[in-house]
CSV table of C-alpha atoms in Angstrom, one decimal:
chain,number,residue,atom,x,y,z
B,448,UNK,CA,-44.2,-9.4,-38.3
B,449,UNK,CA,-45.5,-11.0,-34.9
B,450,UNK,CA,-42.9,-12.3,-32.9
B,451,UNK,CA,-44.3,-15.7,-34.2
B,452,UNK,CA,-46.5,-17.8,-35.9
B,453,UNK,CA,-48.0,-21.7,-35.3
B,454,UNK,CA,-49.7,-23.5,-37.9
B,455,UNK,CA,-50.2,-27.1,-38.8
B,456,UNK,CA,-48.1,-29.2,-41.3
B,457,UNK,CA,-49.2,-28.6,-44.6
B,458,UNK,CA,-51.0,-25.0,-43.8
B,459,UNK,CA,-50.5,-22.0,-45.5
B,460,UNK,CA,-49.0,-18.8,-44.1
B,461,UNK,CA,-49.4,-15.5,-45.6
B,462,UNK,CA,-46.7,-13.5,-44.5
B,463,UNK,CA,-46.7,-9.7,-45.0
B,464,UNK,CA,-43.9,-7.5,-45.5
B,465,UNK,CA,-44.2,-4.2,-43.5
B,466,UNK,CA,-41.4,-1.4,-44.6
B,467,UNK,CA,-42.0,1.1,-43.3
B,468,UNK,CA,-41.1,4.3,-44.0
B,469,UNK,CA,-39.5,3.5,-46.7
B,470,UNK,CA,-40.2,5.4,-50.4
B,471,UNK,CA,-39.1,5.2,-53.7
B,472,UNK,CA,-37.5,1.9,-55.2
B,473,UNK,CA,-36.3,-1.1,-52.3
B,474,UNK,CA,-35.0,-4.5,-53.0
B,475,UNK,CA,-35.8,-7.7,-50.6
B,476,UNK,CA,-34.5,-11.2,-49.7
B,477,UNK,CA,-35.5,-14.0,-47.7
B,478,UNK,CA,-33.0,-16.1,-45.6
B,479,UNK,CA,-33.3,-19.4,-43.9
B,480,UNK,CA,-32.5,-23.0,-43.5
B,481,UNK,CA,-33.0,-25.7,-45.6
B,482,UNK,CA,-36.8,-26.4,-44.4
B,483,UNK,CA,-37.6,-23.1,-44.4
B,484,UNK,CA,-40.3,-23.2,-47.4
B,485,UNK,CA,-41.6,-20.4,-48.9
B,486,UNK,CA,-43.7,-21.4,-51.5
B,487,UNK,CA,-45.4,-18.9,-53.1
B,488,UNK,CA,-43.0,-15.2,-53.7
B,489,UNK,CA,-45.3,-14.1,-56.9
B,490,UNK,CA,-47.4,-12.0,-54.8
B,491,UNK,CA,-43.7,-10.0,-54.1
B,492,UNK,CA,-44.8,-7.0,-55.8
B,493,UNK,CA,-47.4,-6.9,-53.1
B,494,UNK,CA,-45.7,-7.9,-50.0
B,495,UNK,CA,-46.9,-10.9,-49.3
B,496,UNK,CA,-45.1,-14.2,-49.3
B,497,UNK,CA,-46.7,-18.0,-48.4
B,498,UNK,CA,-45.0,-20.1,-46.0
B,499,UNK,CA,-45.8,-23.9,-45.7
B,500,UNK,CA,-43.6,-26.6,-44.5
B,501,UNK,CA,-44.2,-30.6,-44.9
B,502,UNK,CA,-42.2,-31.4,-41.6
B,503,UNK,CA,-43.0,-30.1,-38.0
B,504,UNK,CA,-40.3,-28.1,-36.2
B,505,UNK,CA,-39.5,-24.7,-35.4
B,506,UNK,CA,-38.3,-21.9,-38.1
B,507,UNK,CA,-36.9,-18.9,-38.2
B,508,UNK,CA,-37.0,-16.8,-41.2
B,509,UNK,CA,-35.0,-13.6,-42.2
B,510,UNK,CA,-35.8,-11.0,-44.6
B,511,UNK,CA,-33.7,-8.3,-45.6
B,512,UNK,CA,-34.7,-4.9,-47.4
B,513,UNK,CA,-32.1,-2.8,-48.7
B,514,UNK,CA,-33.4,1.0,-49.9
B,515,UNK,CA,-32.2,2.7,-53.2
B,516,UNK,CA,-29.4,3.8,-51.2
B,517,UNK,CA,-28.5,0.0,-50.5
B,518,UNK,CA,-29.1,0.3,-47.0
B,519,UNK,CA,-30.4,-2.5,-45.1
B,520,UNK,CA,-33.0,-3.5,-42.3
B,521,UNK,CA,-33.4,-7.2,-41.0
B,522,UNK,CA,-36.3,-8.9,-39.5
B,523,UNK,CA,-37.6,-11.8,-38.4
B,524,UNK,CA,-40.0,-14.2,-37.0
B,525,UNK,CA,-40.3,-17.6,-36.0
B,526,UNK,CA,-42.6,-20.5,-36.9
B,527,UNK,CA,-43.8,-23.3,-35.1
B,528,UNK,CA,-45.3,-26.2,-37.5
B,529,UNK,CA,-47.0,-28.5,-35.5
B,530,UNK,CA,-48.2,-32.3,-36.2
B,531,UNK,CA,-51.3,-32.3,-38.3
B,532,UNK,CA,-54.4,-34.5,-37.0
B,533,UNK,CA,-56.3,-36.6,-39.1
B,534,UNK,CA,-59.0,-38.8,-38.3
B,535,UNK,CA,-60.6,-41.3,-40.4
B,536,UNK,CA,-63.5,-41.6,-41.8
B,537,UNK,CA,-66.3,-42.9,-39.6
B,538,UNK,CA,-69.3,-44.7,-41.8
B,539,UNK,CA,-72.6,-43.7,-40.9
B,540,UNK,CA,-74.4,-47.0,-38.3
B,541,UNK,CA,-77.7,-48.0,-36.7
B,542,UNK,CA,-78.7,-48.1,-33.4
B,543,UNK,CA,-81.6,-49.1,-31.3
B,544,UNK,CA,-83.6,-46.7,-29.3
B,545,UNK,CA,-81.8,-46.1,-25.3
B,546,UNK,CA,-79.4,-49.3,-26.3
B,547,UNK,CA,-75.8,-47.9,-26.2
B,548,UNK,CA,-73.8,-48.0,-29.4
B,549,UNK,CA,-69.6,-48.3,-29.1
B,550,UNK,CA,-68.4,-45.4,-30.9
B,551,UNK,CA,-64.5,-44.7,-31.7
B,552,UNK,CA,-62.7,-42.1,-33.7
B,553,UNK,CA,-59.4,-43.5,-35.5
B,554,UNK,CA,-56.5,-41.3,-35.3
B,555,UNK,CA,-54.6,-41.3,-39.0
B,556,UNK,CA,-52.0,-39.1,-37.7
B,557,UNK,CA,-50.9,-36.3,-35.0
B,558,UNK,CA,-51.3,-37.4,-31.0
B,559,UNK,CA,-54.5,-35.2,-30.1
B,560,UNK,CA,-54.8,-34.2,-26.7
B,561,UNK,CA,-58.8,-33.3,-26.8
B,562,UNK,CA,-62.0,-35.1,-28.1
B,563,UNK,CA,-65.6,-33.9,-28.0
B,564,UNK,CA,-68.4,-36.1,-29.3
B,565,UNK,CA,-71.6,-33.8,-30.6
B,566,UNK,CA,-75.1,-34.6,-31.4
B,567,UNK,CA,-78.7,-34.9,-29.8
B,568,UNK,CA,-78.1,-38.3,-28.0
B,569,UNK,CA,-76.0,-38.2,-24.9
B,570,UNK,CA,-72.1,-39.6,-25.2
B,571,UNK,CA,-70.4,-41.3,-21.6
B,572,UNK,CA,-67.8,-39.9,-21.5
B,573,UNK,CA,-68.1,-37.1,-23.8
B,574,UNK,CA,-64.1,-36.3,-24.1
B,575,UNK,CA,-62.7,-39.7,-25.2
B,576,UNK,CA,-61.3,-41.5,-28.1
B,577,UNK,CA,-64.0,-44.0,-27.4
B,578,UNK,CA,-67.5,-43.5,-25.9
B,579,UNK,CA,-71.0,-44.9,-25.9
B,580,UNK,CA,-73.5,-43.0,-27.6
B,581,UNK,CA,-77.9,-43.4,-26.7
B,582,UNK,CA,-80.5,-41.7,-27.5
B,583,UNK,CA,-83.9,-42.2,-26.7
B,584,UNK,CA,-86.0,-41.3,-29.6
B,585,UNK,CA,-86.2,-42.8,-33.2
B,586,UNK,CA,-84.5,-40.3,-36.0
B,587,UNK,CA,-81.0,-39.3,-37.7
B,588,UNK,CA,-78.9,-38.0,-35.5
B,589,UNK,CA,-75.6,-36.0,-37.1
B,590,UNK,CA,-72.9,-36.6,-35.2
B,591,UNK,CA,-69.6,-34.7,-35.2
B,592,UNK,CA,-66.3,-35.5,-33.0
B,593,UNK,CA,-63.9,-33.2,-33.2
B,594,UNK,CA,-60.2,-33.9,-32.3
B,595,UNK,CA,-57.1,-32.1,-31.7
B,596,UNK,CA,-55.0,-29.7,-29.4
B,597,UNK,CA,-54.1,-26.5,-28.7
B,598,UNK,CA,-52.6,-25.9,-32.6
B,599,UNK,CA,-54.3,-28.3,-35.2
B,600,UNK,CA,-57.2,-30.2,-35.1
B,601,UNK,CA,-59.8,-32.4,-37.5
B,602,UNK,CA,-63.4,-33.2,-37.3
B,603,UNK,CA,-65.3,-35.8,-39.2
B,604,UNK,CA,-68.7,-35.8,-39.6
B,605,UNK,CA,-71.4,-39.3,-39.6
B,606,UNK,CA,-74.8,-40.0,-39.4
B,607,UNK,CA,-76.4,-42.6,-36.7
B,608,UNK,CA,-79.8,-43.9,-37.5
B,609,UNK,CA,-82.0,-44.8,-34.4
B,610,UNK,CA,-84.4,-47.6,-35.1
B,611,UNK,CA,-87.4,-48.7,-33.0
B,612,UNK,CA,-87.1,-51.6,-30.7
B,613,UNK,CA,-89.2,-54.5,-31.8
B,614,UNK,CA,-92.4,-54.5,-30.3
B,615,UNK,CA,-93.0,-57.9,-27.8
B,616,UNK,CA,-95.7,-59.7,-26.5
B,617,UNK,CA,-96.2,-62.0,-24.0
B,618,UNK,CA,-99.4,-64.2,-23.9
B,619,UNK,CA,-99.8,-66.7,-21.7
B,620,UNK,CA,-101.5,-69.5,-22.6
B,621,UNK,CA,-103.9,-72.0,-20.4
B,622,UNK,CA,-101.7,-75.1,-19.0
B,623,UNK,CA,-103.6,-78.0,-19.3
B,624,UNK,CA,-103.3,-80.7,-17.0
């Protein structure tokens, strides 16, 4: 095992048991707290075991092996399960060409540290919750902003549409006196 692992809540962990130098017929056993979640032990026969945990915290998990002489070995590793981020959905919107258009991303859960805002407009400021997005052509743009930290993170995904601005014109008429 690594020394240990950091995943989001809700991931999946494949962990794989390494004895080595042991032959012939072995026996093993996982040990931990009450959180401690492994979820999935019917890939045993193979070595692997999934860990997932609903709840953020920090885990330590034990295995033992004993040989077919009943002799054991202990290892272990720790697990950090972090917050999980979730944004919401953000519906797809209009805007004019070069007028600026109030974007936000809504956090559902987790505290992100990081934002980045992506497409072919520009976005001030680019590493916000909230920015202002232009462009300065008509067309689709596909935007992207993408939230997180260090450990989890969630990106949702939107369409703006930029329109024309209505053409004008001015005449001026003869002023009669």
């Amino acid at each position: 095992f690594k020394p240990s692992y950091d995943l989001c809540v809700g991931a999946d962990l494949d962990l794989v048991l390494n004895p080595n130098n042991l032959s012939g017929f072995f026996t093993m056993h996982w040990v931990g707290g009450d959180k401690n979640k492994i979820v999935d032990s019917t890939k045993i026969s193979r070595l692997i075991s999934t860990f997932r945990s609903d709840n953020e915290g920090t885990y330590t998990l034990y295995y033992t092996i004993a040989d077919e002489y009943n002799c054991p070995r202990l290892d272990s590793t720790k697990i950090v399960v972090y917050p999980d981020v979730k944004l919401a959905e953000i519906p797809d919107t209009f805007a004019c060409v070069g007028v600026g258009l109030e974007l936000k991303a809504k956090v559902l859960t987790g505290n992100p540290s990081s934002y980045t805002w992506l497409g072919l407009g520009t976005f001030s400021p680019n590493n916000q919750k909230a920015t202002t997005y232009s462009r300065n052509q008509v067309g689709i743009d596909s935007i992207q902003v993408i939230t997180g930290d260090q450990h989890c993170s969630d990106t949702k995904k939107f369409a703006v549409s930029v329109q024309p601005n209505p053409a004008v014109e001015i005449v001026g008429a003869p002023i009669k006196l």
